[in-house]
Short mmCIF file of C-alpha atoms and ligand atoms in Angstrom, two decimals:
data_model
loop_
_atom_site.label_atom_id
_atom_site.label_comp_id
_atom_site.label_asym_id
_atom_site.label_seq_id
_atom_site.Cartn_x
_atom_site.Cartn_y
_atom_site.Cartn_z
CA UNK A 1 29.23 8.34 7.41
CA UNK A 2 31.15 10.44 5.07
CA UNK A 3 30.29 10.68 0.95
CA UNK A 4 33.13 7.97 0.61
CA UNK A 5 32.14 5.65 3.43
CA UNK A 6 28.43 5.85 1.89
CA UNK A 7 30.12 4.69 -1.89
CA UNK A 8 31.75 1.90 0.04
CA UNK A 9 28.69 0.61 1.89
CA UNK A 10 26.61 1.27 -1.40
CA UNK A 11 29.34 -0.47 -3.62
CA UNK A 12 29.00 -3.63 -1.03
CA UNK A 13 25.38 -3.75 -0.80
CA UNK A 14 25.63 -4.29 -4.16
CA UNK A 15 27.58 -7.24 -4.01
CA UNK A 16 25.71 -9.06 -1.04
CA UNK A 17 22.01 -8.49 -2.05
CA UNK A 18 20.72 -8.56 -5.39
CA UNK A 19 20.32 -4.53 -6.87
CA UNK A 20 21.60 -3.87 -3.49
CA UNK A 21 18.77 -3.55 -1.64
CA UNK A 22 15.64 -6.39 -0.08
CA UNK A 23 13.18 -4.70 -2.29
CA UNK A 24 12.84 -3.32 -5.78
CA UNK A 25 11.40 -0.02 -5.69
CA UNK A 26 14.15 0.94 -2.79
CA UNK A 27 16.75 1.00 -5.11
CA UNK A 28 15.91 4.02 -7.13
CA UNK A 29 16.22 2.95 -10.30
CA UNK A 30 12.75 3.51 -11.77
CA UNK A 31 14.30 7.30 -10.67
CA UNK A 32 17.68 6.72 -11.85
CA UNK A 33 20.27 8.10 -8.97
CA UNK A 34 21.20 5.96 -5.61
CA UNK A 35 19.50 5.44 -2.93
CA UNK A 36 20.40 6.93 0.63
CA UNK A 37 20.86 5.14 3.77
CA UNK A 38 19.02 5.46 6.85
CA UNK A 39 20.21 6.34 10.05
CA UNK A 40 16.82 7.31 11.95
CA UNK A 41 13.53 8.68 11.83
CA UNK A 42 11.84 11.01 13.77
CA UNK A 43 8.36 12.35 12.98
CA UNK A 44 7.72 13.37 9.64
CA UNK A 45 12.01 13.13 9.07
CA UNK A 46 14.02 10.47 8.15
CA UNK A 47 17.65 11.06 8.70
CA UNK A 48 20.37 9.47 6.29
CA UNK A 49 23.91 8.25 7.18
CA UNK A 50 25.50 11.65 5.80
CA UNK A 51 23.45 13.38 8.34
CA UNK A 52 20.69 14.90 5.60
CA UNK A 53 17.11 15.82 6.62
CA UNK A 54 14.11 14.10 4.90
CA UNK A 55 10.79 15.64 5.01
CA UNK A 56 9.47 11.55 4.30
CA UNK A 57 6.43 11.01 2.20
CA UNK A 58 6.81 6.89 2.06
CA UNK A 59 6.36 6.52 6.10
CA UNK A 60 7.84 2.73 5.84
CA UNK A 61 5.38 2.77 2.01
CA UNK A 62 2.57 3.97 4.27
CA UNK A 63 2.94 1.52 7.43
CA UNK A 64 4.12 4.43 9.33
CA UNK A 65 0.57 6.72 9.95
CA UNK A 66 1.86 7.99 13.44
CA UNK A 67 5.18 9.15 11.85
CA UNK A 68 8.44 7.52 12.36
CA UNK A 69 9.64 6.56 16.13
CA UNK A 70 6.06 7.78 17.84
CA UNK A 71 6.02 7.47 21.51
CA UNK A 72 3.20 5.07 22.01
CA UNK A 73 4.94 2.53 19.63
CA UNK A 74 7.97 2.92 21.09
CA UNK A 75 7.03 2.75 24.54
CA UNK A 76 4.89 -0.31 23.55
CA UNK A 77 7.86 -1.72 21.93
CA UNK A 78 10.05 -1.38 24.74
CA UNK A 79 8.01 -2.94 27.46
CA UNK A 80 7.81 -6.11 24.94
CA UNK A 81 11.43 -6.23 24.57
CA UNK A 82 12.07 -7.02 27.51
CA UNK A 83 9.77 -10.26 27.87
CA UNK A 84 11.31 -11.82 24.78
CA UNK A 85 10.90 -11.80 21.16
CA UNK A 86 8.57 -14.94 20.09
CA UNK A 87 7.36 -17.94 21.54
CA UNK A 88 5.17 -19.69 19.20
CA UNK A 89 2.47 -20.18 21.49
CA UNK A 90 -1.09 -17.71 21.57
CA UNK A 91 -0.49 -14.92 22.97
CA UNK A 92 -2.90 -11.61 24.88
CA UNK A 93 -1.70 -9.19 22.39
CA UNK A 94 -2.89 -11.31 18.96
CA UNK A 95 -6.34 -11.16 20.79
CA UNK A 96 -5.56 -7.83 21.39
CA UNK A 97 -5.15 -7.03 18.26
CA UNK A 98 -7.88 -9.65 16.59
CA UNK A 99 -10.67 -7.71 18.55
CA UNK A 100 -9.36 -4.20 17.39
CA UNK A 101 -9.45 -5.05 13.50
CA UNK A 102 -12.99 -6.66 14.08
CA UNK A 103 -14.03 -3.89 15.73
CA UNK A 104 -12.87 -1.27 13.33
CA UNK A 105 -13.11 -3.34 10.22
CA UNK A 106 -16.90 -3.80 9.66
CA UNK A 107 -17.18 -6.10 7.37
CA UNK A 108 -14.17 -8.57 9.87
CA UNK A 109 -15.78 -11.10 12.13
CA UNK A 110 -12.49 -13.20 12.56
CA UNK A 111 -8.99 -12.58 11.23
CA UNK A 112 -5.62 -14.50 10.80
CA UNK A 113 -2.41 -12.76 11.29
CA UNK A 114 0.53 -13.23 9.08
CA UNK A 115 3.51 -11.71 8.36
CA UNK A 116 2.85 -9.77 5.41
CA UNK A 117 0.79 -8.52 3.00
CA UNK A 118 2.35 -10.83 0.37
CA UNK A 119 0.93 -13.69 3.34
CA UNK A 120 -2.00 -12.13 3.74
CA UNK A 121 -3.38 -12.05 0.12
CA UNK A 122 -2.09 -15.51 -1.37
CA UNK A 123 -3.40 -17.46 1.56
CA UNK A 124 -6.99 -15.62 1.37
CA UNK A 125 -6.81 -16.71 -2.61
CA UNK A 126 -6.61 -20.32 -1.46
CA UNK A 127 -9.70 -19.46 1.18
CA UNK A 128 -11.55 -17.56 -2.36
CA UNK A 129 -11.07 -20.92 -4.07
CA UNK A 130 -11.56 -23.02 -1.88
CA UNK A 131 -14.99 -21.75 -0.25
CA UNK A 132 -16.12 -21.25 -4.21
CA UNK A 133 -14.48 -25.03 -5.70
CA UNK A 134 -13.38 -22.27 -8.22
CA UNK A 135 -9.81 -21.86 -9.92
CA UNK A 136 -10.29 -18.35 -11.63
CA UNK A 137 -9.43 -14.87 -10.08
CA UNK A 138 -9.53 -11.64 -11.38
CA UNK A 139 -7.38 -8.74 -10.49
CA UNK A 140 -6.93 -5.48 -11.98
CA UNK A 141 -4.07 -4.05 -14.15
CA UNK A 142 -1.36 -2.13 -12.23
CA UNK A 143 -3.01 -3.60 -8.68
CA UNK A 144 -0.38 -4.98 -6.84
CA UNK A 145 -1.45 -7.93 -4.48
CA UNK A 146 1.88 -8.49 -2.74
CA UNK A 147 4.50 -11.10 -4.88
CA UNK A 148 3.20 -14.66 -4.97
CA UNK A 149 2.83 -15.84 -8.30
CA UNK A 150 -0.97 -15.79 -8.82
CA UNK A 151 -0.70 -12.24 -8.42
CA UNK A 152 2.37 -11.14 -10.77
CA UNK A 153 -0.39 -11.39 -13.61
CA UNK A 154 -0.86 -7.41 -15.25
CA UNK A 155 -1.36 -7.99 -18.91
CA UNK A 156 -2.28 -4.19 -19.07
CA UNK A 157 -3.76 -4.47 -22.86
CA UNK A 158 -7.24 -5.04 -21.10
CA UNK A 159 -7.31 -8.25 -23.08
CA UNK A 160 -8.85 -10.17 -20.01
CA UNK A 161 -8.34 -13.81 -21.66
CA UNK A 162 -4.55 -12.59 -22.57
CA UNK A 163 -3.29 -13.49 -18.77
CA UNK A 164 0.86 -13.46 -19.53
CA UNK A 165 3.33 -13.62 -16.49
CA UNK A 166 4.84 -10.83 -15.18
CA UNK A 167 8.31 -12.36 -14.13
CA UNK A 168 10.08 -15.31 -15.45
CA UNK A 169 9.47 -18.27 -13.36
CA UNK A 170 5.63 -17.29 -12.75
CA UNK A 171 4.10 -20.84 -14.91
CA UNK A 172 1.91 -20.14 -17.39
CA UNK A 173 -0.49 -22.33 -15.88
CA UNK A 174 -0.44 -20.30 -12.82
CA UNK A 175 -0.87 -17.30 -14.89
CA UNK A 176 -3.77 -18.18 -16.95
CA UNK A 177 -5.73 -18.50 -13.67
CA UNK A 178 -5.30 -15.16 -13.24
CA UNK A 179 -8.05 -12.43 -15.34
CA UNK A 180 -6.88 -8.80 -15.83
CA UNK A 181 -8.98 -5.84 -16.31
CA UNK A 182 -8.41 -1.85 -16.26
CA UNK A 183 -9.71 -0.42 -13.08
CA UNK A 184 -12.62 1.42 -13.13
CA UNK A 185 -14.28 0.29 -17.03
CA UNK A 186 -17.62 -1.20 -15.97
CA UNK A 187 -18.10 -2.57 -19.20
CA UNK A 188 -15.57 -4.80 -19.36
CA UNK A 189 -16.01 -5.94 -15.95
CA UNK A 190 -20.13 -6.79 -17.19
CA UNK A 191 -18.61 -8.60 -20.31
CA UNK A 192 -16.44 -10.61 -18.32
CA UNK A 193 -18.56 -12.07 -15.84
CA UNK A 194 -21.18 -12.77 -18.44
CA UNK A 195 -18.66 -14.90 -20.34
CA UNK A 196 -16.68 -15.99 -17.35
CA UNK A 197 -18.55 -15.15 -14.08
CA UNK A 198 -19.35 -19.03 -12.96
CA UNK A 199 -15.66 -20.03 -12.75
CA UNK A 200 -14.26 -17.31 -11.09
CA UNK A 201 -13.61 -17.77 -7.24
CA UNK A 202 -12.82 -14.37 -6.17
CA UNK A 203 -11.99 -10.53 -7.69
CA UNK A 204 -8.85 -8.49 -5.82
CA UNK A 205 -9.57 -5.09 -5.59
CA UNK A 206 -7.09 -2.20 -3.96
CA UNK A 207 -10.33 -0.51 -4.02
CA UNK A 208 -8.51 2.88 -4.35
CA UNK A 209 -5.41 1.84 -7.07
CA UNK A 210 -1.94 2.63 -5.11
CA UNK A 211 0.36 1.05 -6.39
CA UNK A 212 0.34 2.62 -9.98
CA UNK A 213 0.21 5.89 -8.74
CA UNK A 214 -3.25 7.53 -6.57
CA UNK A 215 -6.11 6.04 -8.56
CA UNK A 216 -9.79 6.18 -6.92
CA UNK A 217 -12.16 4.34 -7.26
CA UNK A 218 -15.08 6.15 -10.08
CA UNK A 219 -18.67 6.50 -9.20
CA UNK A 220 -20.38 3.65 -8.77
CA UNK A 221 -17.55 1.35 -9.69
CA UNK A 222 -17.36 -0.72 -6.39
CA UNK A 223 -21.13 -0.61 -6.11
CA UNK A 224 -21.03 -3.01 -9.42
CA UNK A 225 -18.11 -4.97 -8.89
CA UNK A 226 -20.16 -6.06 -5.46
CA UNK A 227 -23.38 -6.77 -7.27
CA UNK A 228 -21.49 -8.86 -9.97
CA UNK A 229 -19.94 -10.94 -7.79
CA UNK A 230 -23.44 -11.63 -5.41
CA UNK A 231 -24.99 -12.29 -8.78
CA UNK A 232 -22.41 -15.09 -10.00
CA UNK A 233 -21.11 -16.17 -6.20
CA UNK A 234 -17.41 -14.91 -6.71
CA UNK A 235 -15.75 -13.33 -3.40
CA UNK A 236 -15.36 -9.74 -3.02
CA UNK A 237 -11.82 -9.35 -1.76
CA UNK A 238 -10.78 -5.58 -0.92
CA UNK A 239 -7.38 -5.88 -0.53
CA UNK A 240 -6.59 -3.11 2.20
CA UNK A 241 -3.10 -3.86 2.80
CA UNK A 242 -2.49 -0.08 1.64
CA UNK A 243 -5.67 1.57 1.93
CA UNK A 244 -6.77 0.06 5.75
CA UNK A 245 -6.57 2.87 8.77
CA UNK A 246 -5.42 4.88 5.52
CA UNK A 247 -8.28 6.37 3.37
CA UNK A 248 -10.48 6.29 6.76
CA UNK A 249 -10.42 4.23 9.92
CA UNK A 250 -12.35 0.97 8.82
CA UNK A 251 -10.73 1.22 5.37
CA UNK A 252 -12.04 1.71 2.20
CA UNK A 253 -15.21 -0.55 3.23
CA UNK A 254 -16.20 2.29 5.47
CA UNK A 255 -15.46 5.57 3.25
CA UNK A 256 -17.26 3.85 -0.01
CA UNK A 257 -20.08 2.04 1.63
CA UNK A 258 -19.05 -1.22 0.23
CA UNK A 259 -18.97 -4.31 2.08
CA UNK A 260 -16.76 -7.21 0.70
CA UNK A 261 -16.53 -10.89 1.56
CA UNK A 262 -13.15 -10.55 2.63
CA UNK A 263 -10.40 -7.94 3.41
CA UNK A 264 -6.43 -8.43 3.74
CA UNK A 265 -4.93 -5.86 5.79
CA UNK A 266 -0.90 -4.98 6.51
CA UNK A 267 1.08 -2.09 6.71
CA UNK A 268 -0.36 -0.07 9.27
CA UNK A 269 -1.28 -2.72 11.46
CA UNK A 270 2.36 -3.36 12.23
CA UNK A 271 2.97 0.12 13.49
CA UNK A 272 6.50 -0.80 11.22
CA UNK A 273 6.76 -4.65 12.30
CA UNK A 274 5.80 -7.19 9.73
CA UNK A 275 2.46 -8.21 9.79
CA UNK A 276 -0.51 -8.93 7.90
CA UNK A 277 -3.61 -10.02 8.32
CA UNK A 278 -7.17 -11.57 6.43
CA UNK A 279 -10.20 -11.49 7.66
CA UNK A 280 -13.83 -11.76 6.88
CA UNK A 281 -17.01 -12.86 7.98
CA UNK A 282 -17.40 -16.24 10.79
CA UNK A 283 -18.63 -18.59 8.13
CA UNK A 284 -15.97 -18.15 5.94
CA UNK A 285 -13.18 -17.38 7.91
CA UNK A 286 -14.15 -20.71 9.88
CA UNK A 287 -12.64 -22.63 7.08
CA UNK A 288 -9.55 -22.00 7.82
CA UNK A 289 -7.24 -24.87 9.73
CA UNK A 290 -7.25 -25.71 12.20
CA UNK A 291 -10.75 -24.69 12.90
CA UNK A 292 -10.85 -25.65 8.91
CA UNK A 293 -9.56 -27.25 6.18
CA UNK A 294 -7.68 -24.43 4.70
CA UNK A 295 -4.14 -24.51 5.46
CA UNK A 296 -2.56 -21.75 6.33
CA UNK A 297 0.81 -21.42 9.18
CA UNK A 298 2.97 -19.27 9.94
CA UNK A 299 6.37 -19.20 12.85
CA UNK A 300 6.64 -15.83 13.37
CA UNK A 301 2.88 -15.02 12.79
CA UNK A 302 1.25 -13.16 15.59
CA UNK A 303 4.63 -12.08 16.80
CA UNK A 304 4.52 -10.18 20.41
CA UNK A 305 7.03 -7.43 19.05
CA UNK A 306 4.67 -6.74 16.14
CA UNK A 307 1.31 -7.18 18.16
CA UNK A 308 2.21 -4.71 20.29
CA UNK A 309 3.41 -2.19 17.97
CA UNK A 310 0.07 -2.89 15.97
CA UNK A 311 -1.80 -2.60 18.97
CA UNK A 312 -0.11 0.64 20.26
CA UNK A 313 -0.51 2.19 16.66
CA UNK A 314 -4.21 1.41 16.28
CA UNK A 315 -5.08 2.46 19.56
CA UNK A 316 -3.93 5.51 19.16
CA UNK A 317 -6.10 5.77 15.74
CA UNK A 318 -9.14 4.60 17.83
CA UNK A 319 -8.99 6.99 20.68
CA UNK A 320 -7.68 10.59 18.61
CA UNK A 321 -9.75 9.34 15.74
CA UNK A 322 -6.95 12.10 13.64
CA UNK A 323 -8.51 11.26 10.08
CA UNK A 324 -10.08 14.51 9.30
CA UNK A 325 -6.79 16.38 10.55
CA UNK A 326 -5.09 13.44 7.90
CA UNK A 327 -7.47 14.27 5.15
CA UNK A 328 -6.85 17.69 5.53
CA UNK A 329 -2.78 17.74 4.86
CA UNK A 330 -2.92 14.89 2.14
CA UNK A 331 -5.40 17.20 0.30
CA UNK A 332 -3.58 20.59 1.20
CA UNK A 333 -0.73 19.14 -0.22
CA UNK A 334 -1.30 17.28 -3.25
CA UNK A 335 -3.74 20.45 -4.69
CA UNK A 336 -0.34 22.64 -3.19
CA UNK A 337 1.66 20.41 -5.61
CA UNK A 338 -0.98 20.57 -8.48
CA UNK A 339 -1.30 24.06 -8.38
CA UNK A 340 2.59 24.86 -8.31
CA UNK A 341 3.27 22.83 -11.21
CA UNK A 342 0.55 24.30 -13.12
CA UNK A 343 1.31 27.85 -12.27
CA UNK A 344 5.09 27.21 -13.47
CA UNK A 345 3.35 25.92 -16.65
CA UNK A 346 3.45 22.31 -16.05
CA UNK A 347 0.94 19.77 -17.10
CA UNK A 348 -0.18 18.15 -13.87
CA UNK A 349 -3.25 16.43 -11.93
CA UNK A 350 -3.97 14.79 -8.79
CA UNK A 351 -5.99 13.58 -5.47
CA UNK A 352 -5.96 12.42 -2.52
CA UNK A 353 -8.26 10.03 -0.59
CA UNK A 354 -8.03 10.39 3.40
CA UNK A 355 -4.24 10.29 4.02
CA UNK A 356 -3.20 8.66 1.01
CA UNK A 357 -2.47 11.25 -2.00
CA UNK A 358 -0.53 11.23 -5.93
CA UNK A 359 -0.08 13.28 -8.70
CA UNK A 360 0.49 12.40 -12.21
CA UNK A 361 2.04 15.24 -14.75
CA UNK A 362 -0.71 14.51 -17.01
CA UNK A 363 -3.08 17.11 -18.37
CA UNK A 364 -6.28 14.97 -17.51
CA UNK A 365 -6.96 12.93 -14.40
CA UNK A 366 -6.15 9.95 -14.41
CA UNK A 367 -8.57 6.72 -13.69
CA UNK A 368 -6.74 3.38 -14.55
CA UNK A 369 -2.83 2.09 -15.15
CA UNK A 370 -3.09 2.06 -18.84
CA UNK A 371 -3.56 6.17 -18.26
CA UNK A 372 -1.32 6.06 -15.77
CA UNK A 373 1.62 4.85 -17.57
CA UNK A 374 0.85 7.94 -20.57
CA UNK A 375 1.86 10.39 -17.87
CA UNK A 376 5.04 12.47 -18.55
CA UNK A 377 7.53 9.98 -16.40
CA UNK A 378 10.75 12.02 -17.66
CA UNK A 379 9.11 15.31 -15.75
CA UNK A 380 8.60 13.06 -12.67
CA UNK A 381 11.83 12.16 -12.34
CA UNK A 382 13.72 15.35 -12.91
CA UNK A 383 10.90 16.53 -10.15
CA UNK A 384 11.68 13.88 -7.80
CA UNK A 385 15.65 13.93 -7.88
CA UNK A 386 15.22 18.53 -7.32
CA UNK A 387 12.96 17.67 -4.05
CA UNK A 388 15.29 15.50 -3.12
CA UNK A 389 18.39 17.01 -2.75
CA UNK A 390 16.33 20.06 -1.25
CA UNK A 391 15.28 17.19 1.35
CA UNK A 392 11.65 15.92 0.48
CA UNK A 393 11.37 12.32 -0.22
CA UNK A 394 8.60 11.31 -2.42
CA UNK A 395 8.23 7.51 -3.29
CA UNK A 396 11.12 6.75 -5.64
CA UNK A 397 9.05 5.90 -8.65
CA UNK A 398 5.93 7.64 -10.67
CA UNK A 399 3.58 4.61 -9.64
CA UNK A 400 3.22 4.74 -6.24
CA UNK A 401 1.00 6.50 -3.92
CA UNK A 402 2.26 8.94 -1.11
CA UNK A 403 1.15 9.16 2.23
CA UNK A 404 0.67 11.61 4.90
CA UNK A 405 1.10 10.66 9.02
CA UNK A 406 0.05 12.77 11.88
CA UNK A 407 3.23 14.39 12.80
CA UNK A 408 2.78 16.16 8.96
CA UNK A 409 1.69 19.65 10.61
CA UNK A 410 0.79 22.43 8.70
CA UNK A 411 4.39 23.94 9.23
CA UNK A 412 5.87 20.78 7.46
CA UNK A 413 3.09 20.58 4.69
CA UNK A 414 4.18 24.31 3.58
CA UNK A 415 7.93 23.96 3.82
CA UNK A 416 7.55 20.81 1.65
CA UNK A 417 5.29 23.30 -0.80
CA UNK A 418 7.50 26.43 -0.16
CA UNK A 419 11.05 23.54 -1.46
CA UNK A 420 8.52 22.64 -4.44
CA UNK A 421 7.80 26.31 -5.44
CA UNK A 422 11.60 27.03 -5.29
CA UNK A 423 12.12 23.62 -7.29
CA UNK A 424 9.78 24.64 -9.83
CA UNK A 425 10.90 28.11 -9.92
CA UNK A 426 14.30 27.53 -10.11
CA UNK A 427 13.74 25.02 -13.03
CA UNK A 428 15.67 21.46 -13.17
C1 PLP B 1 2.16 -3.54 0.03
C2 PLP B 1 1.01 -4.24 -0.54
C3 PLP B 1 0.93 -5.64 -0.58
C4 PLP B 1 2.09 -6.52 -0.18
O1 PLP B 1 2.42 -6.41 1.16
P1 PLP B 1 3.89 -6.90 1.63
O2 PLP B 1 3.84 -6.73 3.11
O3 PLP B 1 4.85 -6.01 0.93
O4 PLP B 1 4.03 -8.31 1.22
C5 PLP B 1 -0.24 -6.22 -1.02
N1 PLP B 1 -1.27 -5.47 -1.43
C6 PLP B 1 -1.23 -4.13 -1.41
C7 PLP B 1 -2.42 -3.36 -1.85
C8 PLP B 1 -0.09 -3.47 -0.99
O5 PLP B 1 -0.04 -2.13 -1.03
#
């Protein structure tokens, strides 16, 4: 595709889906700029239509831990192909894949697959409240539980009784179901549940924040939101969606010591495909129909295509067990980054937390949204639009984690640090 052609296809996109693309962030406007098109990926690269190299630091917003096109998915893929698409009746691989998440997922006895993570979180909030006979939930600011409507709740003042939508056509009523807390104020979360802690079903936790940037979890943090909610019979949900076969092979469960009441899991158990999944222990998990009352369907759910590229992916996590090698290059590069910026006199900070990683340009670390959002954003996007054209994509906007997969070798964590020396060098 030449410049023009891409202007055309851009221009039309435009016109036939709304902002142009089939999902906010993608569109680059929390970045200002356009968006590139995709040709292939390969590895750690993505290629666009003009025939660019990407060093790629979203991996399909962290589905992608093998890299982009890995043989074992694609061989996986391609045997499936052939045998059809979907059939709507049970099939080996969703066993397949049901025993693999139980067996890495410690605290998953059974599991439902969905389609999403979106899926996968509203329908274990109807489980929450319907196990508990309670209507309350509590989620923290700038924790992003996929898109259904109890979940587009962030007040962000830390007012947790001030629940306001965060889209038009969320109800109120829906909304005021829905408590918000900073991540990570223990306080708070105590007051709450003194006031509160009888009526509320169920508390979502991305027990490391990443979707308002890298945000971990403090000492002791998890430890207390599990105690509070033994004490007043609310469900621990971790939702994993991000942070499952990410931050360490059974999740964040497994690297904190933690153990919730249930988990919803995506992303990388697709190996790309859509899929989701919640799960949790037998007696609760049992409520759901048709072994329950719970409803909960789905016509694509447990799709062969996406079994099998789940399958292939996780298998491959479960026999090279690669998380210390992950752990490693997340870390190398994010302190790489850090120390960069810094040397070129920049205010910056960040972490990383198995293969997940962020950095704010903040002076101090940062340990909830409402920090989060005091960051220098103007920096971060002159920073992201100079790695960019020198062929690094980071996540188009300051609030999202970035991820590292297995085909990030040492060779392609130091050109991306040697392009962000020369970017912050060069000044831009
Ligand atoms: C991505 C994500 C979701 C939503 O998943 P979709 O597949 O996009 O619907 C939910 N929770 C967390 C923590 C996520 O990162």
């Amino acid at each position: 595709m030449t410049a023009s052609e891409f202007d055309t296809t851009w221009k039309r996109a435009q016109q036939l889906i709304p902002g142009g693309v089939n999902s906010p962030v993608r569109s680059f406007r929390s970045v200002g700029g356009k968006p590139f098109f995709v040709d292939r990926g390969q590895g750690p690269f993505l290629f666009d239509t003009e025939g660019r190299r990407y060093i790629d630091y979203v991996l399909s917003w962290g589905a992608l831990i093998l890299g982009h096109a890995h043989p074992v998915v694609m061989e996986a893929l391609n045997r499936q192909i052939l045998l059809g698409t979907s059939y709507g009746t049970p099939t080996p691989g969703e066993v397949e894949l049901a025993e693999r998440l139980t067996e890495m997922v410690p605290s998953v006895d059974m599991v439902r697959l969905v389609n999403s993570g979106t899926e996968a979180t509203m329908s274990a909030l109807r489980l929450a409240r319907a196990v508990t006979g309670r209507e309350y939930v509590l989620k923290f600011s700038g924790g992003y539980h996929g898109h259904s409507d109890s979940f587009l709740v962030s007040s962000g003042s830390g007012v947790a009784t001030l629940s306001l939508p965060d889209s038009p056509g969320v109800p109120a009523s829906t909304a005021s179901l829905t408590l918000v807390l900073p991540f990570n104020d223990i306080d708070l979360l105590r007051d709450l549940f003194k006031e509160k802690g009888s009526q509320i079903s169920s508390v979502f936790v991305e027990p490391v924040l990443g979707n308002s940037g890298l945000i971990p979890p403090e000492k002791g943090y998890l430890e207390e939101l599990r105690s509070l909610t033994s004490q007043y019979g609310s469900l621990l949900i971790f939702d994993e969606v991000m942070t499952g076969f990410r931050v360490a092979s059974g999740g964040a469960e497994e690297k904190f010591g933690v153990k919730p009441d249930l988990v919803t899991l995506g992303k990388v158990i697709g190996g790309g495909l859509p899929v989701g999944a919640f799960g949790g222990s037998r007696e609760i998990m049992s409520k759901v129909a048709p072994a329950g009352d719970v409803y909960q369907a789905g016509t694509l759910s447990g799709n062969p295509l996406a079994t099998a590229a789940g399958n292939a992916q996780l298998r491959f996590l479960q026999e090279n067990d690669p998380f210390s090698e992950l752990e490693g290059s997340a870390n190398q590069l994010s302190s790489g980054i850090v120390k960069i910026l810094r040397n070129g006199g920049i205010s910056a900070c960040g972490s990383s937390v198995g293969s997940m990683w962020g950095i704010f340009f903040s002076d101090s670390p940062v340990t909830s949204f409402e920090e989060a959002k005091a960051a220098n954003i103007e920096n971060f996007k002159k920073f992201h639009k100079a790695c960019l054209r020198k062929g690094v994509f980071f996540a188009p906007s300051a609030f999202e984690a970035g991820f590292v997969s297995t085909e990030h070798t040492e060779d392609v964590i130091n050109e991306t640090l040697e392009i962000v020396q020369s970017v912050v060098s060069k000044g831009w």
